[in-house]
PDB file of C-alpha atoms in Angstrom:
ATOM      1  CA  MET A   1      99.818  87.710 111.537  1.00  0.00           C
ATOM      2  CA  ALA A   2     102.638  86.040 109.639  1.00  0.00           C
ATOM      3  CA  THR A   3     102.440  82.311 108.926  1.00  0.00           C
ATOM      4  CA  ARG A   4     104.856  80.383 111.139  1.00  0.00           C
ATOM      5  CA  ALA A   5     107.053  77.623 109.776  1.00  0.00           C
ATOM      6  CA  LEU A   6     109.539  75.316 111.491  1.00  0.00           C
ATOM      7  CA  ILE A   7     112.451  73.888 109.504  1.00  0.00           C
ATOM      8  CA  THR A   8     114.523  70.987 110.805  1.00  0.00           C
ATOM      9  CA  GLY A   9     117.928  70.858 109.165  1.00  0.00           C
ATOM     10  CA  ILE A  10     117.822  74.632 108.671  1.00  0.00           C
ATOM     11  CA  THR A  11     121.632  74.882 108.650  1.00  0.00           C
ATOM     12  CA  GLY A  12     121.889  72.520 105.671  1.00  0.00           C
ATOM     13  CA  GLN A  13     121.786  73.298 101.965  1.00  0.00           C
ATOM     14  CA  ASP A  14     118.026  72.848 101.530  1.00  0.00           C
ATOM     15  CA  GLY A  15     117.183  74.416 104.875  1.00  0.00           C
ATOM     16  CA  SER A  16     119.022  77.619 104.011  1.00  0.00           C
ATOM     17  CA  TYR A  17     117.344  77.994 100.599  1.00  0.00           C
ATOM     18  CA  LEU A  18     113.930  77.176 102.070  1.00  0.00           C
ATOM     19  CA  ALA A  19     114.412  79.693 104.891  1.00  0.00           C
ATOM     20  CA  GLU A  20     115.228  82.389 102.311  1.00  0.00           C
ATOM     21  CA  LEU A  21     112.123  81.504 100.279  1.00  0.00           C
ATOM     22  CA  LEU A  22     109.801  81.578 103.314  1.00  0.00           C
ATOM     23  CA  LEU A  23     111.228  84.894 104.542  1.00  0.00           C
ATOM     24  CA  GLU A  24     110.597  86.351 101.064  1.00  0.00           C
ATOM     25  CA  LYS A  25     106.983  85.184 101.395  1.00  0.00           C
ATOM     26  CA  GLY A  26     106.605  86.975 104.730  1.00  0.00           C
ATOM     27  CA  TYR A  27     106.767  83.935 107.022  1.00  0.00           C
ATOM     28  CA  GLU A  28     108.018  83.907 110.574  1.00  0.00           C
ATOM     29  CA  VAL A  29     110.696  81.204 110.355  1.00  0.00           C
ATOM     30  CA  PHE A  30     111.852  78.933 113.188  1.00  0.00           C
ATOM     31  CA  GLY A  31     114.755  76.526 112.863  1.00  0.00           C
ATOM     32  CA  LEU A  32     115.481  73.394 114.895  1.00  0.00           C
ATOM     33  CA  VAL A  33     119.158  73.102 115.805  1.00  0.00           C
ATOM     34  CA  ARG A  34     120.974  70.546 117.914  1.00  0.00           C
ATOM     35  CA  ARG A  35     123.010  71.720 120.878  1.00  0.00           C
ATOM     36  CA  SER A  36     126.322  70.465 119.554  1.00  0.00           C
ATOM     37  CA  SER A  37     129.711  71.958 118.870  1.00  0.00           C
ATOM     38  CA  SER A  38     129.623  70.699 115.275  1.00  0.00           C
ATOM     39  CA  GLU A  39     126.630  72.776 114.137  1.00  0.00           C
ATOM     40  CA  ASN A  40     127.724  75.068 111.304  1.00  0.00           C
ATOM     41  CA  PHE A  41     125.696  78.257 110.744  1.00  0.00           C
ATOM     42  CA  GLU A  42     127.642  79.411 107.683  1.00  0.00           C
ATOM     43  CA  ARG A  43     124.810  78.766 105.192  1.00  0.00           C
ATOM     44  CA  ILE A  44     122.298  80.870 107.164  1.00  0.00           C
ATOM     45  CA  SER A  45     124.631  83.541 108.584  1.00  0.00           C
ATOM     46  CA  HIS A  46     123.295  86.184 106.148  1.00  0.00           C
ATOM     47  CA  ILE A  47     119.701  85.696 107.404  1.00  0.00           C
ATOM     48  CA  GLN A  48     120.306  84.471 110.951  1.00  0.00           C
ATOM     49  CA  ASP A  49     119.078  87.713 112.536  1.00  0.00           C
ATOM     50  CA  ARG A  50     115.682  87.133 110.859  1.00  0.00           C
ATOM     51  CA  LEU A  51     115.308  83.547 112.126  1.00  0.00           C
ATOM     52  CA  THR A  52     114.354  82.129 115.518  1.00  0.00           C
ATOM     53  CA  LEU A  53     116.557  79.134 116.284  1.00  0.00           C
ATOM     54  CA  LEU A  54     115.276  76.627 118.846  1.00  0.00           C
ATOM     55  CA  SER A  55     117.210  73.813 120.489  1.00  0.00           C
ATOM     56  CA  GLY A  56     115.913  70.303 119.880  1.00  0.00           C
ATOM     57  CA  ASP A  57     116.861  66.940 118.462  1.00  0.00           C
ATOM     58  CA  LEU A  58     115.120  64.333 116.300  1.00  0.00           C
ATOM     59  CA  MET A  59     116.514  61.718 118.725  1.00  0.00           C
ATOM     60  CA  ASP A  60     114.489  63.235 121.594  1.00  0.00           C
ATOM     61  CA  GLU A  61     110.711  63.379 121.216  1.00  0.00           C
ATOM     62  CA  VAL A  62     110.157  65.462 124.351  1.00  0.00           C
ATOM     63  CA  SER A  63     112.395  68.182 122.921  1.00  0.00           C
ATOM     64  CA  LEU A  64     110.302  68.161 119.722  1.00  0.00           C
ATOM     65  CA  ILE A  65     107.056  68.473 121.688  1.00  0.00           C
ATOM     66  CA  ASN A  66     108.506  71.450 123.561  1.00  0.00           C
ATOM     67  CA  VAL A  67     109.695  73.118 120.346  1.00  0.00           C
ATOM     68  CA  LEU A  68     106.232  72.737 118.777  1.00  0.00           C
ATOM     69  CA  ARG A  69     104.597  74.202 121.872  1.00  0.00           C
ATOM     70  CA  ASP A  70     107.021  77.144 121.861  1.00  0.00           C
ATOM     71  CA  SER A  71     106.864  77.952 118.139  1.00  0.00           C
ATOM     72  CA  ARG A  72     103.280  76.916 117.239  1.00  0.00           C
ATOM     73  CA  PRO A  73     104.075  76.500 113.524  1.00  0.00           C
ATOM     74  CA  ARG A  74     101.457  76.062 110.815  1.00  0.00           C
ATOM     75  CA  GLU A  75     103.982  74.298 108.570  1.00  0.00           C
ATOM     76  CA  ILE A  76     106.870  71.950 109.415  1.00  0.00           C
ATOM     77  CA  TYR A  77     109.551  71.002 106.906  1.00  0.00           C
ATOM     78  CA  ASN A  78     111.538  67.967 108.042  1.00  0.00           C
ATOM     79  CA  LEU A  79     114.857  68.294 106.203  1.00  0.00           C
ATOM     80  CA  ALA A  80     117.148  67.036 108.978  1.00  0.00           C
ATOM     81  CA  ALA A  81     118.841  63.676 108.421  1.00  0.00           C
ATOM     82  CA  GLN A  82     122.173  61.938 108.284  1.00  0.00           C
ATOM     83  CA  SER A  83     122.136  62.629 104.554  1.00  0.00           C
ATOM     84  CA  PHE A  84     125.415  61.291 103.157  1.00  0.00           C
ATOM     85  CA  VAL A  85     125.063  57.829 101.577  1.00  0.00           C
ATOM     86  CA  GLN A  86     128.711  56.855 102.125  1.00  0.00           C
ATOM     87  CA  THR A  87     128.514  57.664 105.872  1.00  0.00           C
ATOM     88  CA  SER A  88     125.419  55.487 106.223  1.00  0.00           C
ATOM     89  CA  TRP A  89     127.582  52.410 105.607  1.00  0.00           C
ATOM     90  CA  SER A  90     129.936  53.260 108.495  1.00  0.00           C
ATOM     91  CA  GLN A  91     127.136  54.572 110.782  1.00  0.00           C
ATOM     92  CA  PRO A  92     124.033  52.547 109.869  1.00  0.00           C
ATOM     93  CA  VAL A  93     122.391  52.655 113.315  1.00  0.00           C
ATOM     94  CA  LEU A  94     122.851  56.418 113.730  1.00  0.00           C
ATOM     95  CA  THR A  95     121.480  56.910 110.206  1.00  0.00           C
ATOM     96  CA  SER A  96     118.394  54.858 111.152  1.00  0.00           C
ATOM     97  CA  GLU A  97     117.865  56.812 114.380  1.00  0.00           C
ATOM     98  CA  THR A  98     117.769  60.226 112.689  1.00  0.00           C
ATOM     99  CA  THR A  99     116.683  59.528 109.115  1.00  0.00           C
ATOM    100  CA  ALA A 100     114.003  56.923 109.956  1.00  0.00           C
ATOM    101  CA  LEU A 101     112.902  57.096 113.609  1.00  0.00           C
ATOM    102  CA  GLY A 102     113.393  60.867 113.740  1.00  0.00           C
ATOM    103  CA  VAL A 103     110.478  61.219 111.311  1.00  0.00           C
ATOM    104  CA  THR A 104     108.243  59.131 113.598  1.00  0.00           C
ATOM    105  CA  ARG A 105     109.149  61.241 116.626  1.00  0.00           C
ATOM    106  CA  MET A 106     108.289  64.454 114.763  1.00  0.00           C
ATOM    107  CA  LEU A 107     104.988  63.063 113.429  1.00  0.00           C
ATOM    108  CA  ASP A 108     104.099  61.874 116.911  1.00  0.00           C
ATOM    109  CA  ALA A 109     104.896  65.313 118.357  1.00  0.00           C
ATOM    110  CA  ILE A 110     102.580  66.883 115.743  1.00  0.00           C
ATOM    111  CA  ARG A 111      99.811  64.421 116.611  1.00  0.00           C
ATOM    112  CA  ILE A 112     100.154  65.282 120.317  1.00  0.00           C
ATOM    113  CA  VAL A 113     100.581  69.072 120.092  1.00  0.00           C
ATOM    114  CA  ASP A 114      98.659  70.184 116.987  1.00  0.00           C
ATOM    115  CA  PRO A 115      97.270  67.733 114.390  1.00  0.00           C
ATOM    116  CA  GLU A 116      96.351  70.702 112.144  1.00  0.00           C
ATOM    117  CA  VAL A 117     100.031  71.320 111.324  1.00  0.00           C
ATOM    118  CA  ARG A 118     101.045  70.760 107.699  1.00  0.00           C
ATOM    119  CA  PHE A 119     104.085  68.491 107.445  1.00  0.00           C
ATOM    120  CA  TYR A 120     106.650  68.034 104.687  1.00  0.00           C
ATOM    121  CA  GLN A 121     108.910  64.973 104.687  1.00  0.00           C
ATOM    122  CA  ALA A 122     112.127  65.011 102.667  1.00  0.00           C
ATOM    123  CA  SER A 123     112.042  61.677 100.872  1.00  0.00           C
ATOM    124  CA  SER A 124     114.819  60.718  98.459  1.00  0.00           C
ATOM    125  CA  SER A 125     115.462  59.189  95.052  1.00  0.00           C
ATOM    126  CA  GLU A 126     117.885  56.854  96.892  1.00  0.00           C
ATOM    127  CA  MET A 127     114.730  54.939  97.917  1.00  0.00           C
ATOM    128  CA  PHE A 128     114.541  53.642  94.318  1.00  0.00           C
ATOM    129  CA  GLY A 129     118.137  52.380  94.454  1.00  0.00           C
ATOM    130  CA  ARG A 130     118.283  49.367  92.173  1.00  0.00           C
ATOM    131  CA  VAL A 131     115.667  50.807  89.900  1.00  0.00           C
ATOM    132  CA  ARG A 132     112.633  48.731  88.867  1.00  0.00           C
ATOM    133  CA  ALA A 133     111.578  51.155  86.097  1.00  0.00           C
ATOM    134  CA  ILE A 134     113.072  54.053  84.115  1.00  0.00           C
ATOM    135  CA  PRO A 135     112.182  56.843  84.679  1.00  0.00           C
ATOM    136  CA  GLN A 136     110.971  56.628  88.295  1.00  0.00           C
ATOM    137  CA  ASN A 137     107.634  58.142  89.321  1.00  0.00           C
ATOM    138  CA  GLU A 138     105.437  58.163  92.440  1.00  0.00           C
ATOM    139  CA  SER A 139     104.274  54.563  91.901  1.00  0.00           C
ATOM    140  CA  THR A 140     107.688  53.005  91.118  1.00  0.00           C
ATOM    141  CA  GLU A 141     108.628  50.246  93.559  1.00  0.00           C
ATOM    142  CA  PHE A 142     111.372  51.066  96.090  1.00  0.00           C
ATOM    143  CA  TYR A 143     114.559  48.973  96.205  1.00  0.00           C
ATOM    144  CA  PRO A 144     117.047  50.913  98.369  1.00  0.00           C
ATOM    145  CA  ARG A 145     120.755  50.061  98.105  1.00  0.00           C
ATOM    146  CA  SER A 146     122.203  51.694 101.236  1.00  0.00           C
ATOM    147  CA  PRO A 147     121.323  52.096 104.935  1.00  0.00           C
ATOM    148  CA  TYR A 148     120.440  55.715 104.059  1.00  0.00           C
ATOM    149  CA  GLY A 149     118.037  54.595 101.336  1.00  0.00           C
ATOM    150  CA  VAL A 150     116.446  52.022 103.674  1.00  0.00           C
ATOM    151  CA  ALA A 151     116.002  54.665 106.407  1.00  0.00           C
ATOM    152  CA  LYS A 152     114.406  57.054 103.902  1.00  0.00           C
ATOM    153  CA  VAL A 153     111.920  54.354 102.839  1.00  0.00           C
ATOM    154  CA  TYR A 154     110.887  53.963 106.489  1.00  0.00           C
ATOM    155  CA  GLY A 155     110.518  57.746 106.860  1.00  0.00           C
ATOM    156  CA  HIS A 156     108.442  57.870 103.694  1.00  0.00           C
ATOM    157  CA  TRP A 157     106.042  55.075 104.675  1.00  0.00           C
ATOM    158  CA  ILE A 158     105.604  56.257 108.269  1.00  0.00           C
ATOM    159  CA  THR A 159     104.570  59.636 106.836  1.00  0.00           C
ATOM    160  CA  VAL A 160     101.984  57.913 104.609  1.00  0.00           C
ATOM    161  CA  ASN A 161     100.750  55.894 107.607  1.00  0.00           C
ATOM    162  CA  TYR A 162     100.317  58.922 109.874  1.00  0.00           C
ATOM    163  CA  ARG A 163      98.563  60.772 107.048  1.00  0.00           C
ATOM    164  CA  GLU A 164      96.093  57.937 106.526  1.00  0.00           C
ATOM    165  CA  SER A 165      95.673  56.886 110.178  1.00  0.00           C
ATOM    166  CA  TYR A 166      95.538  60.289 111.887  1.00  0.00           C
ATOM    167  CA  HIS A 167      94.393  62.410 108.921  1.00  0.00           C
ATOM    168  CA  LEU A 168      97.481  64.616 109.109  1.00  0.00           C
ATOM    169  CA  HIS A 169      98.299  66.988 106.254  1.00  0.00           C
ATOM    170  CA  ALA A 170     101.585  65.167 105.622  1.00  0.00           C
ATOM    171  CA  SER A 171     103.274  65.190 102.207  1.00  0.00           C
ATOM    172  CA  SER A 172     106.535  63.704 100.941  1.00  0.00           C
ATOM    173  CA  GLY A 173     108.760  65.131  98.261  1.00  0.00           C
ATOM    174  CA  ILE A 174     110.784  62.381  96.573  1.00  0.00           C
ATOM    175  CA  LEU A 175     113.657  64.641  95.599  1.00  0.00           C
ATOM    176  CA  PHE A 176     116.281  63.560  93.127  1.00  0.00           C
ATOM    177  CA  ASN A 177     119.835  64.898  93.491  1.00  0.00           C
ATOM    178  CA  HIS A 178     119.810  68.645  93.960  1.00  0.00           C
ATOM    179  CA  GLU A 179     122.962  70.674  94.261  1.00  0.00           C
ATOM    180  CA  SER A 180     124.187  74.245  94.736  1.00  0.00           C
ATOM    181  CA  PRO A 181     127.216  76.258  95.800  1.00  0.00           C
ATOM    182  CA  ARG A 182     126.080  75.428  99.380  1.00  0.00           C
ATOM    183  CA  ARG A 183     126.354  71.658  98.854  1.00  0.00           C
ATOM    184  CA  GLY A 184     128.698  69.864 101.289  1.00  0.00           C
ATOM    185  CA  LEU A 185     132.191  69.055 100.027  1.00  0.00           C
ATOM    186  CA  GLU A 186     131.586  65.318 100.517  1.00  0.00           C
ATOM    187  CA  PHE A 187     129.022  65.216  97.674  1.00  0.00           C
ATOM    188  CA  VAL A 188     130.413  64.408  94.234  1.00  0.00           C
ATOM    189  CA  THR A 189     129.164  67.558  92.447  1.00  0.00           C
ATOM    190  CA  ARG A 190     130.726  69.919  94.975  1.00  0.00           C
ATOM    191  CA  LYS A 191     133.807  67.711  95.315  1.00  0.00           C
ATOM    192  CA  VAL A 192     134.331  68.175  91.567  1.00  0.00           C
ATOM    193  CA  THR A 193     133.534  71.920  91.331  1.00  0.00           C
ATOM    194  CA  HIS A 194     135.626  72.741  94.412  1.00  0.00           C
ATOM    195  CA  GLY A 195     138.410  70.504  93.098  1.00  0.00           C
ATOM    196  CA  VAL A 196     138.317  72.327  89.750  1.00  0.00           C
ATOM    197  CA  ALA A 197     138.637  75.667  91.554  1.00  0.00           C
ATOM    198  CA  ARG A 198     141.610  74.385  93.592  1.00  0.00           C
ATOM    199  CA  ILE A 199     143.338  73.102  90.439  1.00  0.00           C
ATOM    200  CA  LYS A 200     142.634  76.352  88.556  1.00  0.00           C
ATOM    201  CA  THR A 201     144.126  78.410  91.394  1.00  0.00           C
ATOM    202  CA  GLY A 202     147.197  76.154  91.664  1.00  0.00           C
ATOM    203  CA  LEU A 203     146.328  74.577  95.036  1.00  0.00           C
ATOM    204  CA  ASP A 204     145.901  71.021  93.657  1.00  0.00           C
ATOM    205  CA  THR A 205     146.636  68.984  90.544  1.00  0.00           C
ATOM    206  CA  GLU A 206     144.074  66.141  90.649  1.00  0.00           C
ATOM    207  CA  ILE A 207     140.667  64.951  91.844  1.00  0.00           C
ATOM    208  CA  ARG A 208     140.209  61.312  92.883  1.00  0.00           C
ATOM    209  CA  LEU A 209     136.799  59.852  92.023  1.00  0.00           C
ATOM    210  CA  GLY A 210     134.998  56.497  91.985  1.00  0.00           C
ATOM    211  CA  ASN A 211     132.510  55.361  89.337  1.00  0.00           C
ATOM    212  CA  LEU A 212     132.517  57.837  86.422  1.00  0.00           C
ATOM    213  CA  ASP A 213     129.670  55.953  84.727  1.00  0.00           C
ATOM    214  CA  ALA A 214     127.180  56.501  87.572  1.00  0.00           C
ATOM    215  CA  GLN A 215     124.300  58.598  86.249  1.00  0.00           C
ATOM    216  CA  ARG A 216     122.158  60.987  88.225  1.00  0.00           C
ATOM    217  CA  ASP A 217     119.306  63.413  87.724  1.00  0.00           C
ATOM    218  CA  TRP A 218     120.844  66.659  89.053  1.00  0.00           C
ATOM    219  CA  GLY A 219     118.899  69.865  89.677  1.00  0.00           C
ATOM    220  CA  PHE A 220     119.319  73.144  91.581  1.00  0.00           C
ATOM    221  CA  ALA A 221     118.380  73.114  95.275  1.00  0.00           C
ATOM    222  CA  GLY A 222     116.990  76.654  95.048  1.00  0.00           C
ATOM    223  CA  ASP A 223     114.385  75.388  92.556  1.00  0.00           C
ATOM    224  CA  TYR A 224     113.526  72.285  94.592  1.00  0.00           C
ATOM    225  CA  VAL A 225     112.580  74.111  97.808  1.00  0.00           C
ATOM    226  CA  LYS A 226     109.827  75.901  95.841  1.00  0.00           C
ATOM    227  CA  ALA A 227     108.231  72.485  95.281  1.00  0.00           C
ATOM    228  CA  MET A 228     108.338  71.743  99.032  1.00  0.00           C
ATOM    229  CA  TRP A 229     106.444  74.956  99.758  1.00  0.00           C
ATOM    230  CA  ALA A 230     103.915  74.310  96.982  1.00  0.00           C
ATOM    231  CA  MET A 231     103.052  70.880  98.439  1.00  0.00           C
ATOM    232  CA  LEU A 232     101.986  72.380 101.763  1.00  0.00           C
ATOM    233  CA  GLN A 233      99.747  74.981 100.079  1.00  0.00           C
ATOM    234  CA  ARG A 234      97.494  72.308  98.561  1.00  0.00           C
ATOM    235  CA  ASP A 235      94.167  71.319 100.122  1.00  0.00           C
ATOM    236  CA  GLU A 236      95.092  67.627 100.042  1.00  0.00           C
ATOM    237  CA  PRO A 237      98.458  66.133 101.065  1.00  0.00           C
ATOM    238  CA  ASP A 238     100.216  63.887  98.557  1.00  0.00           C
ATOM    239  CA  ASP A 239     103.620  62.586  97.421  1.00  0.00           C
ATOM    240  CA  PHE A 240     105.564  64.038  94.511  1.00  0.00           C
ATOM    241  CA  VAL A 241     108.700  63.175  92.557  1.00  0.00           C
ATOM    242  CA  ILE A 242     110.797  66.331  92.145  1.00  0.00           C
ATOM    243  CA  ALA A 243     113.407  65.972  89.404  1.00  0.00           C
ATOM    244  CA  THR A 244     114.640  67.407  86.115  1.00  0.00           C
ATOM    245  CA  GLY A 245     113.776  64.272  84.146  1.00  0.00           C
ATOM    246  CA  GLN A 246     117.252  64.323  82.581  1.00  0.00           C
ATOM    247  CA  THR A 247     120.302  62.295  83.461  1.00  0.00           C
ATOM    248  CA  HIS A 248     124.033  63.002  83.326  1.00  0.00           C
ATOM    249  CA  SER A 249     127.069  60.882  84.220  1.00  0.00           C
ATOM    250  CA  VAL A 250     129.844  61.777  86.658  1.00  0.00           C
ATOM    251  CA  ARG A 251     132.117  61.852  83.580  1.00  0.00           C
ATOM    252  CA  GLU A 252     129.912  64.552  81.999  1.00  0.00           C
ATOM    253  CA  LEU A 253     129.897  66.441  85.303  1.00  0.00           C
ATOM    254  CA  CYS A 254     133.709  66.484  85.115  1.00  0.00           C
ATOM    255  CA  GLU A 255     133.704  67.617  81.472  1.00  0.00           C
ATOM    256  CA  VAL A 256     131.362  70.554  82.159  1.00  0.00           C
ATOM    257  CA  ALA A 257     133.032  71.623  85.422  1.00  0.00           C
ATOM    258  CA  PHE A 258     136.594  71.597  84.069  1.00  0.00           C
ATOM    259  CA  ALA A 259     135.516  73.304  80.830  1.00  0.00           C
ATOM    260  CA  ALA A 260     133.921  76.091  82.889  1.00  0.00           C
ATOM    261  CA  ALA A 261     137.431  76.841  84.214  1.00  0.00           C
ATOM    262  CA  GLY A 262     139.134  76.406  80.849  1.00  0.00           C
ATOM    263  CA  LEU A 263     140.684  73.034  81.775  1.00  0.00           C
ATOM    264  CA  ASN A 264     140.625  69.510  80.312  1.00  0.00           C
ATOM    265  CA  TRP A 265     139.179  67.045  82.835  1.00  0.00           C
ATOM    266  CA  GLU A 266     141.210  64.079  81.557  1.00  0.00           C
ATOM    267  CA  ASP A 267     144.425  65.787  82.685  1.00  0.00           C
ATOM    268  CA  HIS A 268     143.293  65.905  86.330  1.00  0.00           C
ATOM    269  CA  VAL A 269     140.822  63.082  87.204  1.00  0.00           C
ATOM    270  CA  THR A 270     142.108  59.838  88.764  1.00  0.00           C
ATOM    271  CA  ILE A 271     139.950  56.768  89.454  1.00  0.00           C
ATOM    272  CA  ASP A 272     140.320  55.620  93.077  1.00  0.00           C
ATOM    273  CA  PRO A 273     138.662  52.307  94.136  1.00  0.00           C
ATOM    274  CA  ALA A 274     138.287  53.737  97.667  1.00  0.00           C
ATOM    275  CA  PHE A 275     135.384  55.846  96.385  1.00  0.00           C
ATOM    276  CA  LEU A 276     133.366  52.964  94.931  1.00  0.00           C
ATOM    277  CA  ARG A 277     130.206  52.128  96.933  1.00  0.00           C
ATOM    278  CA  PRO A 278     129.595  48.591  98.306  1.00  0.00           C
ATOM    279  CA  ALA A 279     126.344  48.562  96.286  1.00  0.00           C
ATOM    280  CA  GLU A 280     126.115  51.072  93.458  1.00  0.00           C
ATOM    281  CA  VAL A 281     122.865  52.731  92.452  1.00  0.00           C
ATOM    282  CA  ASP A 282     122.480  52.414  88.705  1.00  0.00           C
ATOM    283  CA  LEU A 283     120.337  54.882  86.810  1.00  0.00           C
ATOM    284  CA  LEU A 284     118.286  57.381  88.808  1.00  0.00           C
ATOM    285  CA  VAL A 285     116.137  59.619  86.641  1.00  0.00           C
ATOM    286  CA  GLY A 286     112.844  61.054  87.829  1.00  0.00           C
ATOM    287  CA  ASP A 287     109.537  61.689  86.073  1.00  0.00           C
ATOM    288  CA  PRO A 288     108.313  65.040  87.466  1.00  0.00           C
ATOM    289  CA  SER A 289     105.147  65.236  85.344  1.00  0.00           C
ATOM    290  CA  LYS A 290     102.810  64.984  88.365  1.00  0.00           C
ATOM    291  CA  ALA A 291     104.598  67.909  90.056  1.00  0.00           C
ATOM    292  CA  HIS A 292     104.411  69.926  86.832  1.00  0.00           C
ATOM    293  CA  ALA A 293     100.660  69.308  86.560  1.00  0.00           C
ATOM    294  CA  ALA A 294      99.526  69.490  90.207  1.00  0.00           C
ATOM    295  CA  LEU A 295     102.024  71.991  91.664  1.00  0.00           C
ATOM    296  CA  GLY A 296     102.761  74.104  88.603  1.00  0.00           C
ATOM    297  CA  TRP A 297     106.428  73.502  89.442  1.00  0.00           C
ATOM    298  CA  LYS A 298     109.363  73.484  87.024  1.00  0.00           C
ATOM    299  CA  CYS A 299     113.163  73.786  87.051  1.00  0.00           C
ATOM    300  CA  ASP A 300     114.564  77.204  86.160  1.00  0.00           C
ATOM    301  CA  VAL A 301     118.257  76.206  86.291  1.00  0.00           C
ATOM    302  CA  ASP A 302     119.477  73.406  84.000  1.00  0.00           C
ATOM    303  CA  PHE A 303     122.411  71.021  84.604  1.00  0.00           C
ATOM    304  CA  TYR A 304     124.950  73.124  82.706  1.00  0.00           C
ATOM    305  CA  GLY A 305     123.884  76.355  84.393  1.00  0.00           C
ATOM    306  CA  LEU A 306     124.042  74.625  87.781  1.00  0.00           C
ATOM    307  CA  ILE A 307     127.581  73.254  87.379  1.00  0.00           C
ATOM    308  CA  GLU A 308     128.861  76.543  85.936  1.00  0.00           C
ATOM    309  CA  MET A 309     127.266  78.415  88.870  1.00  0.00           C
ATOM    310  CA  MET A 310     128.994  76.078  91.347  1.00  0.00           C
ATOM    311  CA  VAL A 311     132.419  76.368  89.687  1.00  0.00           C
ATOM    312  CA  ALA A 312     132.110  80.172  89.590  1.00  0.00           C
ATOM    313  CA  ALA A 313     131.159  80.292  93.298  1.00  0.00           C
ATOM    314  CA  ASP A 314     134.041  78.011  94.301  1.00  0.00           C
ATOM    315  CA  LEU A 315     136.542  80.040  92.232  1.00  0.00           C
ATOM    316  CA  ALA A 316     135.273  83.288  93.763  1.00  0.00           C
ATOM    317  CA  ALA A 317     135.506  81.877  97.309  1.00  0.00           C
ATOM    318  CA  LEU A 318     139.100  80.682  96.810  1.00  0.00           C
ATOM    319  CA  ARG A 319     140.198  83.949  95.188  1.00  0.00           C
ATOM    320  CA  ASN A 320     138.780  85.859  98.140  1.00  0.00           C
TER     321      ASN A 320
END
């Protein structure tokens, strides 16, 4: 009988790549979706007939208990969250409800329905925020700089607490920025690659950006979901930093993206103070050596390949 997995946030970037990976491995895949008019199935439309979508919400523990009883998964991947840092400043309470307390509700549902379930929590490099060490590893102190980062720290520590108190197989992946052609348009990488495609096809003339000096550790989402899966195959649960270990600035992102379309970025990028964060995160760069050693995980797609892939996908979509 096929292994059953439940993915929350299955309609998002990571959820869609993870669903593809699990289907390839012969899993029976269930997805948790909210009953709301805003749910967008575009990222999973090509595999939707192979998935079982169940209605539930991280705000409602009873719905989670019912979903677990209906699907009886062996593995749960909790990828659902209010995941945009900028939005967390305008909706801090909503961000806390889903990104922090939602994790507790899911862990509690597991404890009640089936404590043998293996659980993956999507932790975030935004937990490091105002970094206390460079690079950041699993023992680096957290200092979040946004309501999103604070909520993720709560989600991370409640996962550790349920693991230690109830002996759950609960692991956290501290994922650094990971992008793809399926990334939302509100994220800076996709904002740039989509903007480049619009400029190249004559639909726009400029992109407005905030801090060009902000540096991030950017990898490919399709690589990062392999690490999630690997964590739940281990005998012992643990926490892992998943990153490339290399850092690039927003300025370099612009250079690479515009060059991929044969354009000069300086002709088209405008600095707009509206896009500066109230509290900027400085230098996020992860140390993935533990994941390399314990999971046998590595990145296949580098930064340049990733940005070129995204520009090509955005150009193709606009030309179609």
